[in-house]
Coordinates of N, CA and C in Angstrom, one line a residue:
M1 N 78.5 42.6 -27.4 CA 79.1 41.2 -27.7 C 79.2 40.5 -26.3
T2 N 79.0 39.2 -26.4 CA 79.1 38.4 -25.2 C 80.5 38.0 -24.9
S3 N 80.7 37.3 -23.8 CA 82.1 36.9 -23.4 C 82.6 35.7 -24.1
S4 N 81.9 35.2 -25.1 CA 82.4 34.0 -25.9 C 83.8 34.4 -26.5
E5 N 84.7 33.4 -26.5 CA 86.0 33.6 -27.1 C 85.9 33.4 -28.6
L6 N 86.5 34.3 -29.3 CA 86.5 34.2 -30.8 C 87.4 33.2 -31.4
W7 N 86.9 32.4 -32.4 CA 87.7 31.5 -33.1 C 88.6 32.2 -34.1
T8 N 89.9 31.9 -34.1 CA 90.8 32.6 -35.0 C 90.7 31.9 -36.4
R9 N 91.4 32.6 -37.4 CA 91.4 32.0 -38.7 C 92.1 30.7 -38.8
A10 N 93.2 30.6 -38.1 CA 94.0 29.3 -38.0 C 93.1 28.2 -37.4
T11 N 92.4 28.5 -36.3 CA 91.6 27.5 -35.7 C 90.4 27.1 -36.6
A12 N 89.8 28.0 -37.3 CA 88.7 27.8 -38.2 C 89.1 26.9 -39.4
D13 N 90.3 27.2 -39.9 CA 90.8 26.5 -41.1 C 91.1 25.0 -40.8
R14 N 91.5 24.7 -39.6 CA 91.8 23.3 -39.3 C 90.6 22.6 -38.5
Y15 N 89.5 23.3 -38.2 CA 88.5 22.8 -37.4 C 87.9 21.5 -38.0
D16 N 87.5 21.5 -39.2 CA 86.9 20.3 -39.8 C 87.8 19.1 -39.8
A17 N 89.1 19.3 -40.1 CA 90.0 18.2 -40.1 C 90.2 17.6 -38.7
E18 N 90.0 18.4 -37.7 CA 90.2 17.9 -36.3 C 88.9 17.3 -35.7
E19 N 87.8 17.5 -36.5 CA 86.5 17.0 -36.0 C 85.9 15.9 -36.9
T20 N 86.8 15.1 -37.5 CA 86.3 14.1 -38.5 C 85.3 13.1 -37.8
E21 N 85.6 12.7 -36.6 CA 84.7 11.8 -35.9 C 83.3 12.4 -35.7
M22 N 83.2 13.7 -35.3 CA 82.0 14.3 -35.1 C 81.2 14.6 -36.4
S23 N 81.9 14.5 -37.5 CA 81.3 14.7 -38.8 C 81.0 13.4 -39.6
S24 N 81.3 12.3 -38.9 CA 81.0 11.0 -39.5 C 79.6 10.7 -39.6
A25 N 79.2 9.7 -40.4 CA 77.8 9.3 -40.6 C 77.3 8.7 -39.3
A26 N 78.1 8.1 -38.6 CA 77.6 7.5 -37.3 C 77.1 8.5 -36.3
V27 N 77.8 9.7 -36.3 CA 77.4 10.8 -35.4 C 76.3 11.6 -36.0
L28 N 76.5 12.0 -37.3 CA 75.6 13.0 -37.9 C 74.2 12.3 -38.3
G29 N 74.2 11.0 -38.6 CA 73.0 10.4 -39.0 C 71.9 10.6 -38.0
P30 N 72.1 10.1 -36.8 CA 71.1 10.3 -35.7 C 70.8 11.8 -35.4
T31 N 71.8 12.6 -35.4 CA 71.7 14.0 -35.2 C 70.7 14.7 -36.1
L32 N 70.9 14.4 -37.4 CA 70.1 15.0 -38.5 C 68.7 14.5 -38.4
A33 N 68.6 13.2 -38.2 CA 67.2 12.6 -38.1 C 66.4 13.2 -37.0
F34 N 67.0 13.4 -35.8 CA 66.4 14.0 -34.6 C 65.9 15.4 -34.9
L35 N 66.8 16.2 -35.5 CA 66.5 17.6 -35.8 C 65.5 17.7 -36.9
A36 N 65.6 16.9 -37.9 CA 64.6 17.0 -39.0 C 63.2 16.7 -38.6
E37 N 63.1 15.7 -37.7 CA 61.8 15.3 -37.2 C 61.1 16.5 -36.4
L38 N 61.9 17.1 -35.6 CA 61.4 18.3 -34.8 C 61.1 19.5 -35.7
A39 N 61.9 19.7 -36.8 CA 61.6 20.8 -37.7 C 60.3 20.7 -38.4
G40 N 60.0 19.4 -38.8 CA 58.8 19.2 -39.6 C 58.9 19.9 -40.9
D41 N 57.9 20.7 -41.3 CA 57.9 21.5 -42.5 C 58.3 22.9 -42.3
G42 N 58.8 23.2 -41.1 CA 59.2 24.6 -40.8 C 60.6 25.0 -41.0
R43 N 61.0 26.2 -40.6 CA 62.3 26.7 -40.7 C 63.1 26.4 -39.5
T44 N 64.4 26.2 -39.6 CA 65.3 26.0 -38.4 C 66.4 27.1 -38.3
L45 N 66.8 27.3 -37.1 CA 67.8 28.3 -36.8 C 68.9 27.6 -36.0
E46 N 70.1 27.6 -36.4 CA 71.2 27.1 -35.6 C 72.0 28.2 -35.0
F47 N 72.1 28.2 -33.6 CA 72.9 29.1 -32.9 C 74.4 28.6 -33.0
A48 N 75.3 29.5 -33.2 CA 76.8 29.1 -33.3 C 76.9 28.0 -34.3
I49 N 76.6 28.3 -35.6 CA 76.6 27.3 -36.6 C 78.0 26.9 -37.1
G50 N 79.0 27.7 -36.7 CA 80.4 27.3 -37.0 C 80.6 27.1 -38.5
T51 N 81.3 26.0 -38.8 CA 81.7 25.7 -40.2 C 80.6 24.9 -40.9
G52 N 79.4 24.7 -40.2 CA 78.3 24.1 -40.9 C 78.3 22.6 -40.8
R53 N 79.0 22.0 -39.7 CA 79.0 20.6 -39.6 C 77.6 19.9 -39.6
V54 N 76.7 20.6 -38.9 CA 75.3 20.1 -38.8 C 74.4 20.8 -39.8
G55 N 74.6 22.1 -39.8 CA 73.6 22.9 -40.6 C 73.7 22.6 -42.1
V56 N 74.8 22.4 -42.7 CA 74.9 22.2 -44.1 C 74.3 20.8 -44.5
P57 N 74.6 19.7 -43.9 CA 73.9 18.5 -44.3 C 72.4 18.5 -43.9
L58 N 72.0 19.2 -42.9 CA 70.6 19.3 -42.6 C 69.9 20.1 -43.7
R59 N 70.5 21.1 -44.2 CA 69.9 21.9 -45.4 C 69.9 21.0 -46.6
E60 N 70.9 20.1 -46.8 CA 70.9 19.2 -47.9 C 69.9 18.2 -47.9
R61 N 69.3 17.9 -46.7 CA 68.2 17.0 -46.5 C 66.9 17.7 -46.9
G62 N 66.9 19.0 -47.2 CA 65.7 19.7 -47.6 C 65.1 20.5 -46.5
V63 N 65.8 20.6 -45.3 CA 65.3 21.4 -44.2 C 65.8 22.8 -44.3
P64 N 64.9 23.8 -44.4 CA 65.4 25.2 -44.4 C 66.2 25.6 -43.2
V65 N 67.4 26.1 -43.3 CA 68.3 26.4 -42.2 C 68.9 27.8 -42.3
A66 N 68.9 28.5 -41.2 CA 69.6 29.8 -41.1 C 70.5 29.6 -39.9
G67 N 71.5 30.5 -39.8 CA 72.5 30.4 -38.8 C 72.9 31.7 -38.2
I68 N 73.4 31.7 -36.9 CA 74.0 32.8 -36.3 C 75.4 32.3 -35.9
E69 N 76.4 33.1 -36.1 CA 77.8 32.7 -35.8 C 78.6 33.9 -35.4
L70 N 79.3 33.8 -34.3 CA 80.1 34.9 -33.8 C 81.4 35.1 -34.6
S71 N 82.1 34.0 -35.0 CA 83.4 34.1 -35.7 C 83.2 34.2 -37.2
E72 N 83.7 35.3 -37.7 CA 83.7 35.5 -39.2 C 84.5 34.4 -39.9
H73 N 85.6 34.0 -39.2 CA 86.5 33.0 -39.8 C 85.8 31.6 -39.9
M74 N 85.0 31.3 -38.9 CA 84.2 30.0 -39.0 C 83.2 30.1 -40.1
A75 N 82.5 31.3 -40.1 CA 81.5 31.4 -41.2 C 82.1 31.4 -42.6
A76 N 83.3 31.9 -42.7 CA 84.0 31.9 -44.0 C 84.2 30.5 -44.5
V77 N 84.6 29.6 -43.5 CA 84.7 28.2 -43.9 C 83.4 27.6 -44.4
L78 N 82.3 27.9 -43.6 CA 81.0 27.4 -44.0 C 80.7 27.9 -45.4
R79 N 81.0 29.1 -45.7 CA 80.6 29.7 -47.0 C 81.3 29.0 -48.2
R80 N 82.4 28.4 -47.9 CA 83.1 27.6 -49.0 C 82.2 26.4 -49.4
K81 N 81.3 26.0 -48.5 CA 80.5 24.8 -48.8 C 79.1 25.0 -49.3
I82 N 78.6 26.2 -49.1 CA 77.2 26.5 -49.4 C 77.0 28.0 -49.5
D83 N 76.2 28.5 -50.4 CA 76.0 29.9 -50.7 C 75.0 30.5 -49.7
E84 N 75.1 31.9 -49.6 CA 74.3 32.6 -48.7 C 72.8 32.5 -48.9
D85 N 72.4 32.4 -50.2 CA 70.9 32.3 -50.5 C 70.4 31.0 -50.0
T86 N 71.2 29.9 -50.1 CA 70.8 28.6 -49.6 C 70.8 28.5 -48.1
L87 N 71.8 29.0 -47.5 CA 71.9 28.9 -46.0 C 72.4 30.3 -45.5
P88 N 71.5 31.2 -45.2 CA 72.0 32.5 -44.7 C 72.5 32.4 -43.3
V89 N 73.6 33.2 -43.0 CA 74.2 33.3 -41.7 C 74.4 34.7 -41.3
A90 N 73.9 35.0 -40.1 CA 74.1 36.4 -39.5 C 75.4 36.3 -38.6
I91 N 76.3 37.3 -38.8 CA 77.4 37.4 -37.9 C 77.0 38.1 -36.6
G92 N 77.2 37.4 -35.5 CA 76.8 38.0 -34.2 C 76.8 37.0 -33.1
D93 N 76.5 37.4 -31.9 CA 76.5 36.4 -30.8 C 75.1 35.8 -30.6
M94 N 75.0 34.6 -30.1 CA 73.8 33.9 -30.1 C 72.9 34.3 -28.9
A95 N 73.3 35.2 -28.1 CA 72.5 35.7 -27.0 C 71.7 36.9 -27.3
T96 N 72.1 37.6 -28.3 CA 71.4 38.9 -28.6 C 71.1 39.1 -30.1
T97 N 71.7 38.4 -31.0 CA 71.5 38.6 -32.5 C 70.2 38.1 -32.9
V98 N 69.4 38.9 -33.6 CA 68.1 38.6 -34.1 C 68.1 38.5 -35.6
V99 N 67.5 37.4 -36.1 CA 67.3 37.3 -37.6 C 65.8 37.3 -37.9
A100 N 65.5 37.6 -39.1 CA 64.1 37.8 -39.5 C 63.3 36.5 -39.5
G101 N 62.0 36.6 -39.1 CA 61.1 35.5 -39.2 C 61.0 34.7 -38.0
E102 N 60.1 33.7 -38.0 CA 59.9 32.7 -36.9 C 60.3 31.3 -37.4
F103 N 60.6 30.5 -36.4 CA 61.2 29.2 -36.7 C 60.5 28.1 -35.9
T104 N 60.3 26.9 -36.4 CA 59.8 25.8 -35.7 C 60.8 25.2 -34.8
L105 N 62.1 25.4 -35.1 CA 63.2 24.8 -34.3 C 64.4 25.7 -34.2
V106 N 64.9 25.9 -33.0 CA 66.2 26.6 -32.8 C 67.1 25.5 -32.1
Y107 N 68.3 25.3 -32.5 CA 69.1 24.3 -31.9 C 70.5 24.8 -31.7
L108 N 71.2 24.2 -30.7 CA 72.5 24.6 -30.3 C 73.2 23.3 -29.8
V109 N 74.2 22.8 -30.6 CA 74.8 21.5 -30.4 C 76.2 21.6 -29.9
Y110 N 76.7 20.4 -29.5 CA 78.1 20.1 -29.2 C 78.6 21.1 -28.1
N111 N 77.9 21.2 -27.0 CA 78.3 21.9 -25.8 C 78.5 23.4 -26.0
T112 N 78.0 24.0 -27.1 CA 78.4 25.3 -27.4 C 77.8 26.4 -26.5
I113 N 76.7 26.1 -25.8 CA 76.2 27.1 -24.9 C 77.2 27.4 -23.8
T114 N 78.1 26.5 -23.5 CA 79.1 26.8 -22.5 C 80.1 27.8 -23.0
N115 N 80.1 28.2 -24.3 CA 81.0 29.3 -24.7 C 80.6 30.6 -24.1
L116 N 79.3 30.7 -23.7 CA 78.9 31.9 -22.9 C 79.3 31.8 -21.5
L117 N 80.1 32.7 -21.0 CA 80.9 32.5 -19.8 C 80.2 33.0 -18.5
T118 N 79.0 33.5 -18.7 CA 78.2 34.0 -17.5 C 76.8 33.4 -17.5
Q119 N 76.3 33.2 -16.3 CA 74.9 32.7 -16.3 C 73.9 33.7 -16.9
D120 N 74.1 35.0 -16.8 CA 73.2 35.9 -17.4 C 73.2 35.8 -18.9
E121 N 74.4 35.6 -19.5 CA 74.4 35.4 -21.0 C 73.7 34.1 -21.4
Q122 N 73.9 33.1 -20.6 CA 73.2 31.8 -21.0 C 71.7 32.0 -20.9
V123 N 71.2 32.7 -19.9 CA 69.8 33.0 -19.8 C 69.3 33.8 -21.0
E124 N 70.1 34.8 -21.4 CA 69.8 35.6 -22.6 C 69.8 34.7 -23.9
C125 N 70.6 33.7 -23.9 CA 70.6 32.7 -25.1 C 69.2 32.0 -25.1
F126 N 68.7 31.6 -24.0 CA 67.4 31.0 -24.0 C 66.3 32.0 -24.4
R127 N 66.4 33.2 -23.9 CA 65.4 34.2 -24.3 C 65.5 34.5 -25.8
N128 N 66.7 34.5 -26.3 CA 66.8 34.7 -27.7 C 66.2 33.6 -28.6
A129 N 66.4 32.4 -28.1 CA 65.8 31.2 -28.7 C 64.3 31.4 -28.7
A130 N 63.7 31.7 -27.5 CA 62.3 31.9 -27.4 C 61.8 33.0 -28.3
R131 N 62.6 34.0 -28.5 CA 62.2 35.2 -29.3 C 62.0 34.7 -30.8
H132 N 62.8 33.8 -31.2 CA 62.8 33.3 -32.6 C 61.7 32.2 -32.9
L133 N 61.2 31.6 -31.8 CA 60.4 30.4 -32.0 C 58.9 30.9 -32.3
E134 N 58.2 30.2 -33.2 CA 56.8 30.3 -33.3 C 56.1 29.6 -32.2
P135 N 54.9 29.9 -31.8 CA 54.2 29.1 -30.8 C 54.2 27.6 -31.1
G136 N 54.6 26.8 -30.1 CA 54.7 25.4 -30.4 C 56.1 24.9 -30.8
G137 N 57.0 25.9 -31.2 CA 58.3 25.6 -31.6 C 59.2 25.1 -30.5
R138 N 60.3 24.5 -30.8 CA 61.2 23.9 -29.9 C 62.6 24.4 -29.9
F139 N 63.3 24.4 -28.8 CA 64.7 24.7 -28.6 C 65.4 23.5 -28.1
V140 N 66.5 23.1 -28.8 CA 67.2 21.9 -28.5 C 68.7 22.2 -28.2
I141 N 69.2 21.6 -27.1 CA 70.6 21.8 -26.7 C 71.2 20.4 -26.5
E142 N 72.4 20.3 -27.0 CA 73.2 19.1 -26.8 C 74.4 19.6 -25.8
L143 N 74.5 18.9 -24.7 CA 75.4 19.4 -23.7 C 75.9 18.2 -22.8
G144 N 77.2 18.2 -22.5 CA 77.8 17.2 -21.6 C 77.4 17.5 -20.2
V145 N 77.3 16.4 -19.4 CA 77.1 16.6 -18.0 C 78.4 16.8 -17.3
P146 N 78.6 17.8 -16.5 CA 79.9 18.1 -15.9 C 80.4 16.9 -15.1
P147 N 81.6 16.4 -15.4 CA 82.1 15.2 -14.9 C 82.7 15.3 -13.5
L148 N 82.1 16.1 -12.6 CA 82.6 16.4 -11.3 C 82.8 15.2 -10.4
R149 N 82.0 14.1 -10.7 CA 82.1 12.9 -9.9 C 83.5 12.3 -10.0
F150 N 84.3 12.6 -11.0 CA 85.6 12.1 -11.2 C 86.7 12.9 -10.5
L151 N 86.2 13.9 -9.7 CA 87.2 14.8 -9.0 C 87.3 14.3 -7.6
P152 N 88.3 13.6 -7.2 CA 88.5 13.4 -5.7 C 88.9 14.6 -5.0
P153 N 88.9 14.7 -3.7 CA 89.2 15.9 -2.9 C 90.6 16.4 -3.3
G154 N 90.7 17.6 -3.6 CA 92.0 18.3 -3.9 C 92.4 18.2 -5.4
Q155 N 91.6 17.5 -6.2 CA 92.0 17.4 -7.6 C 91.1 18.3 -8.4
V156 N 91.7 19.0 -9.5 CA 90.9 19.9 -10.3 C 91.0 19.6 -11.8
A157 N 91.6 18.4 -12.1 CA 91.7 18.1 -13.6 C 91.1 16.7 -13.9
V158 N 90.5 16.6 -15.0 CA 89.9 15.4 -15.5 C 90.3 15.2 -16.9
P159 N 90.9 14.1 -17.3 CA 91.2 13.8 -18.7 C 89.9 13.4 -19.5
F160 N 89.8 13.8 -20.7 CA 88.7 13.4 -21.5 C 89.1 12.7 -22.8
D161 N 90.4 12.8 -23.2 CA 90.9 12.1 -24.4 C 92.4 11.9 -24.2
V162 N 92.8 10.6 -24.3 CA 94.2 10.2 -24.3 C 94.4 9.3 -25.5
S163 N 95.0 9.8 -26.6 CA 95.2 9.1 -27.8 C 96.6 9.4 -28.4
E164 N 96.9 8.7 -29.5 CA 98.2 8.9 -30.1 C 98.3 10.4 -30.7
Q165 N 97.2 10.9 -31.1 CA 97.2 12.2 -31.7 C 96.8 13.4 -30.8
H166 N 96.2 13.1 -29.7 CA 95.6 14.1 -28.9 C 95.6 13.8 -27.4
L167 N 95.9 14.7 -26.6 CA 95.8 14.6 -25.1 C 94.9 15.8 -24.7
G168 N 93.8 15.5 -24.1 CA 92.9 16.5 -23.6 C 92.4 16.3 -22.2
F169 N 92.4 17.4 -21.4 CA 91.9 17.3 -20.0 C 91.3 18.7 -19.7
D170 N 90.3 18.6 -18.8 CA 89.6 19.8 -18.3 C 90.1 20.1 -16.9
T171 N 90.2 21.4 -16.6 CA 90.4 21.9 -15.2 C 89.2 22.7 -14.8
F172 N 88.9 22.6 -13.5 CA 87.6 23.2 -13.0 C 87.8 24.3 -12.0
D173 N 87.1 25.3 -12.1 CA 86.9 26.3 -11.0 C 85.5 26.1 -10.5
L174 N 85.4 25.4 -9.4 CA 84.1 25.0 -8.8 C 83.3 26.1 -8.3
V175 N 83.9 27.2 -8.0 CA 83.2 28.4 -7.5 C 82.5 29.1 -8.6
E176 N 83.2 29.4 -9.7 CA 82.6 30.2 -10.8 C 82.0 29.3 -11.9
Q177 N 82.0 28.0 -11.7 CA 81.5 27.0 -12.7 C 82.2 27.3 -14.1
I178 N 83.5 27.4 -14.0 CA 84.2 27.6 -15.2 C 85.2 26.4 -15.4
L179 N 85.2 25.8 -16.6 CA 86.1 24.8 -16.9 C 87.0 25.3 -18.0
V180 N 88.2 24.8 -18.0 CA 89.2 25.2 -19.1 C 89.6 23.8 -19.8
S181 N 89.3 23.7 -21.1 CA 89.7 22.5 -21.8 C 91.1 22.7 -22.4
H182 N 92.0 21.8 -22.0 CA 93.4 21.9 -22.5 C 93.6 20.8 -23.5
H183 N 94.2 21.2 -24.6 CA 94.5 20.3 -25.7 C 96.0 20.3 -26.1
F184 N 96.5 19.1 -26.3 CA 97.8 18.9 -26.8 C 97.6 18.1 -28.1
T185 N 97.8 18.7 -29.3 CA 97.4 18.0 -30.5 C 98.7 17.7 -31.3
R186 N 98.9 16.5 -31.8 CA 100.1 16.2 -32.5 C 99.9 16.5 -34.0
D187 N 100.8 17.4 -34.5 CA 100.7 17.7 -35.9 C 101.5 16.8 -36.8
G188 N 101.5 17.0 -38.1 CA 102.1 16.1 -39.0 C 103.6 15.9 -38.8
D189 N 104.2 16.9 -38.3 CA 105.7 16.8 -38.1 C 106.1 16.2 -36.8
G190 N 105.1 15.7 -36.1 CA 105.4 15.0 -34.8 C 105.4 15.9 -33.6
R191 N 105.3 17.2 -33.8 CA 105.3 18.2 -32.7 C 103.9 18.3 -32.2
Y192 N 103.8 18.8 -30.9 CA 102.5 18.9 -30.3 C 102.2 20.4 -30.2
R193 N 101.0 20.7 -30.5 CA 100.5 22.1 -30.5 C 99.5 22.2 -29.3
R194 N 99.7 23.2 -28.5 CA 98.9 23.4 -27.3 C 97.9 24.5 -27.5
G195 N 96.7 24.2 -27.0 CA 95.6 25.1 -27.0 C 94.6 25.0 -25.9
N196 N 93.8 26.0 -25.6 CA 92.9 25.8 -24.5 C 91.7 26.7 -24.8
S197 N 90.6 26.4 -24.1 CA 89.4 27.2 -24.3 C 88.6 27.2 -23.0
R198 N 87.9 28.3 -22.6 CA 87.2 28.4 -21.4 C 85.7 28.2 -21.7
H199 N 85.0 27.6 -20.7 CA 83.6 27.3 -20.8 C 82.9 27.5 -19.4
R200 N 81.7 27.9 -19.5 CA 80.9 27.8 -18.2 C 79.9 26.6 -18.3
Y201 N 80.2 25.7 -17.4 CA 79.4 24.5 -17.4 C 78.1 24.7 -16.6
A202 N 77.0 24.0 -16.9 CA 75.7 24.1 -16.3 C 75.1 22.8 -16.2
W203 N 74.3 22.6 -15.1 CA 73.6 21.3 -14.9 C 72.3 21.3 -15.7
P204 N 71.7 20.1 -16.0 CA 70.4 20.1 -16.6 C 69.3 20.9 -15.9
A205 N 69.3 20.8 -14.6 CA 68.3 21.5 -13.8 C 68.5 23.0 -13.9
E206 N 69.7 23.5 -14.0 CA 69.9 24.9 -14.2 C 69.4 25.4 -15.5
L207 N 69.6 24.6 -16.6 CA 69.1 24.9 -17.9 C 67.6 24.9 -17.9
D208 N 67.0 24.0 -17.2 CA 65.5 24.0 -17.1 C 65.0 25.3 -16.5
L209 N 65.7 25.8 -15.5 CA 65.3 27.1 -14.9 C 65.5 28.2 -15.9
M210 N 66.6 28.2 -16.6 CA 66.8 29.2 -17.7 C 65.6 29.2 -18.7
A211 N 65.2 28.0 -19.0 CA 64.1 27.8 -20.0 C 62.8 28.4 -19.4
R212 N 62.6 28.2 -18.1 CA 61.3 28.7 -17.5 C 61.4 30.2 -17.5
I213 N 62.5 30.8 -17.3 CA 62.7 32.3 -17.3 C 62.3 32.8 -18.7
A214 N 62.7 32.0 -19.7 CA 62.4 32.4 -21.1 C 61.0 32.1 -21.6
G215 N 60.2 31.4 -20.7 CA 58.9 31.0 -21.1 C 58.8 29.7 -21.8
L216 N 59.8 28.9 -21.7 CA 59.8 27.6 -22.4 C 59.6 26.5 -21.4
E217 N 59.1 25.3 -21.9 CA 58.8 24.2 -21.0 C 59.5 23.0 -21.5
L218 N 60.1 22.2 -20.5 CA 60.8 21.0 -20.9 C 59.9 20.0 -21.4
E219 N 60.2 19.5 -22.6 CA 59.4 18.5 -23.3 C 60.0 17.1 -23.2
R220 N 61.3 17.0 -23.4 CA 62.0 15.7 -23.4 C 63.5 15.9 -23.1
R221 N 64.0 14.9 -22.4 CA 65.5 14.9 -22.2 C 66.0 13.4 -22.4
V222 N 66.9 13.2 -23.3 CA 67.5 11.9 -23.6 C 69.0 12.0 -23.5
A223 N 69.6 10.8 -23.6 CA 71.1 10.7 -23.3 C 71.9 10.9 -24.6
D224 N 71.2 10.7 -25.8 CA 71.9 10.9 -27.0 C 70.9 11.1 -28.2
W225 N 71.4 11.3 -29.4 CA 70.6 11.6 -30.5 C 69.7 10.4 -30.9
D226 N 70.1 9.2 -30.5 CA 69.3 8.0 -30.8 C 68.1 7.9 -29.8
G227 N 68.1 8.7 -28.8 CA 66.9 8.7 -27.9 C 67.1 7.8 -26.7
A228 N 68.3 7.4 -26.3 CA 68.5 6.5 -25.1 C 68.0 7.3 -23.9
P229 N 67.5 6.5 -22.9 CA 67.0 7.2 -21.7 C 68.2 8.0 -21.0
F230 N 67.8 9.1 -20.4 CA 68.8 9.9 -19.7 C 68.8 9.4 -18.2
T231 N 70.0 9.0 -17.7 CA 70.1 8.5 -16.4 C 71.2 9.2 -15.6
Q232 N 71.4 8.8 -14.3 CA 72.4 9.5 -13.5 C 73.8 9.1 -14.0
D233 N 73.9 8.1 -14.9 CA 75.2 7.8 -15.5 C 75.5 8.3 -16.9
S234 N 74.5 9.1 -17.4 CA 74.7 9.6 -18.7 C 75.8 10.7 -18.8
A235 N 76.6 10.7 -19.8 CA 77.7 11.6 -20.0 C 77.2 12.9 -20.6
K236 N 76.1 12.9 -21.3 CA 75.6 14.1 -21.9 C 74.1 14.0 -22.0
H237 N 73.4 15.1 -22.4 CA 72.0 15.0 -22.6 C 71.6 15.9 -23.9
I238 N 70.5 15.5 -24.5 CA 69.9 16.2 -25.5 C 68.5 16.7 -24.9
S239 N 68.4 18.0 -24.7 CA 67.2 18.5 -24.1 C 66.3 19.3 -25.1
V240 N 65.0 19.1 -25.0 CA 64.1 19.8 -25.9 C 63.1 20.6 -25.0
W241 N 63.1 21.9 -25.2 CA 62.1 22.7 -24.6 C 61.1 23.3 -25.6
R242 N 59.9 23.5 -25.2 CA 58.8 23.9 -26.2 C 58.2 25.2 -25.7
K243 N 58.0 26.0 -26.8 CA 57.3 27.3 -26.5 C 55.8 27.1 -26.5
P244 N 55.1 27.4 -25.4 CA 53.7 27.1 -25.4 C 52.9 27.8 -26.5
I245 N 51.8 27.2 -26.9 CA 50.9 27.7 -27.9 C 50.0 28.7 -27.2

């Protein structure tokens, strides 16, 4: 098992309710269109499929989808939405778990590669993607660009959300490339619930090297699912690597 932190039952049960914006048509529409175009007539595999925020609607569009998920609790929430025959899910980590068959597309969205807390494990994730791809197939990652430019000397924290219902900020260990996301979420009774999660951040160039180690080639990098150009001011990137024929 990798160093990814496991999602608890309580976290899994409230995940969808806390991610309504990410599940909106405005967000999912471009995401699904992007992935469906790359999938073509082939099969897709989602690493860390979670509760099926992307995988379930992609399957409903007619794209064959399989998933790998470390947390049985997250997979249980997905299973309430769709049956195993329609969308099979293997319980295991995305760096080493292997499912049967080849795929035209393997994808990993919403910063989830950072759940792997070591560089070696992130490299193995790329290798595992390549292992599942047919020749000419593609591996897609959605990942934020580390916001280190917002860190003045001596500061280690950067806020990413300040709203009525939620306060979120990241703290950084610049030596180990570890960030901790801290969340203060307001519940229905007006009280705030505190939570945090650890992540290993990586730069686009570092991911490109991981891809080369796995035998993949960078095909495209854009700033969002709509295909906007990736620039030095982009907050995130969608990167596509291709397995040579």
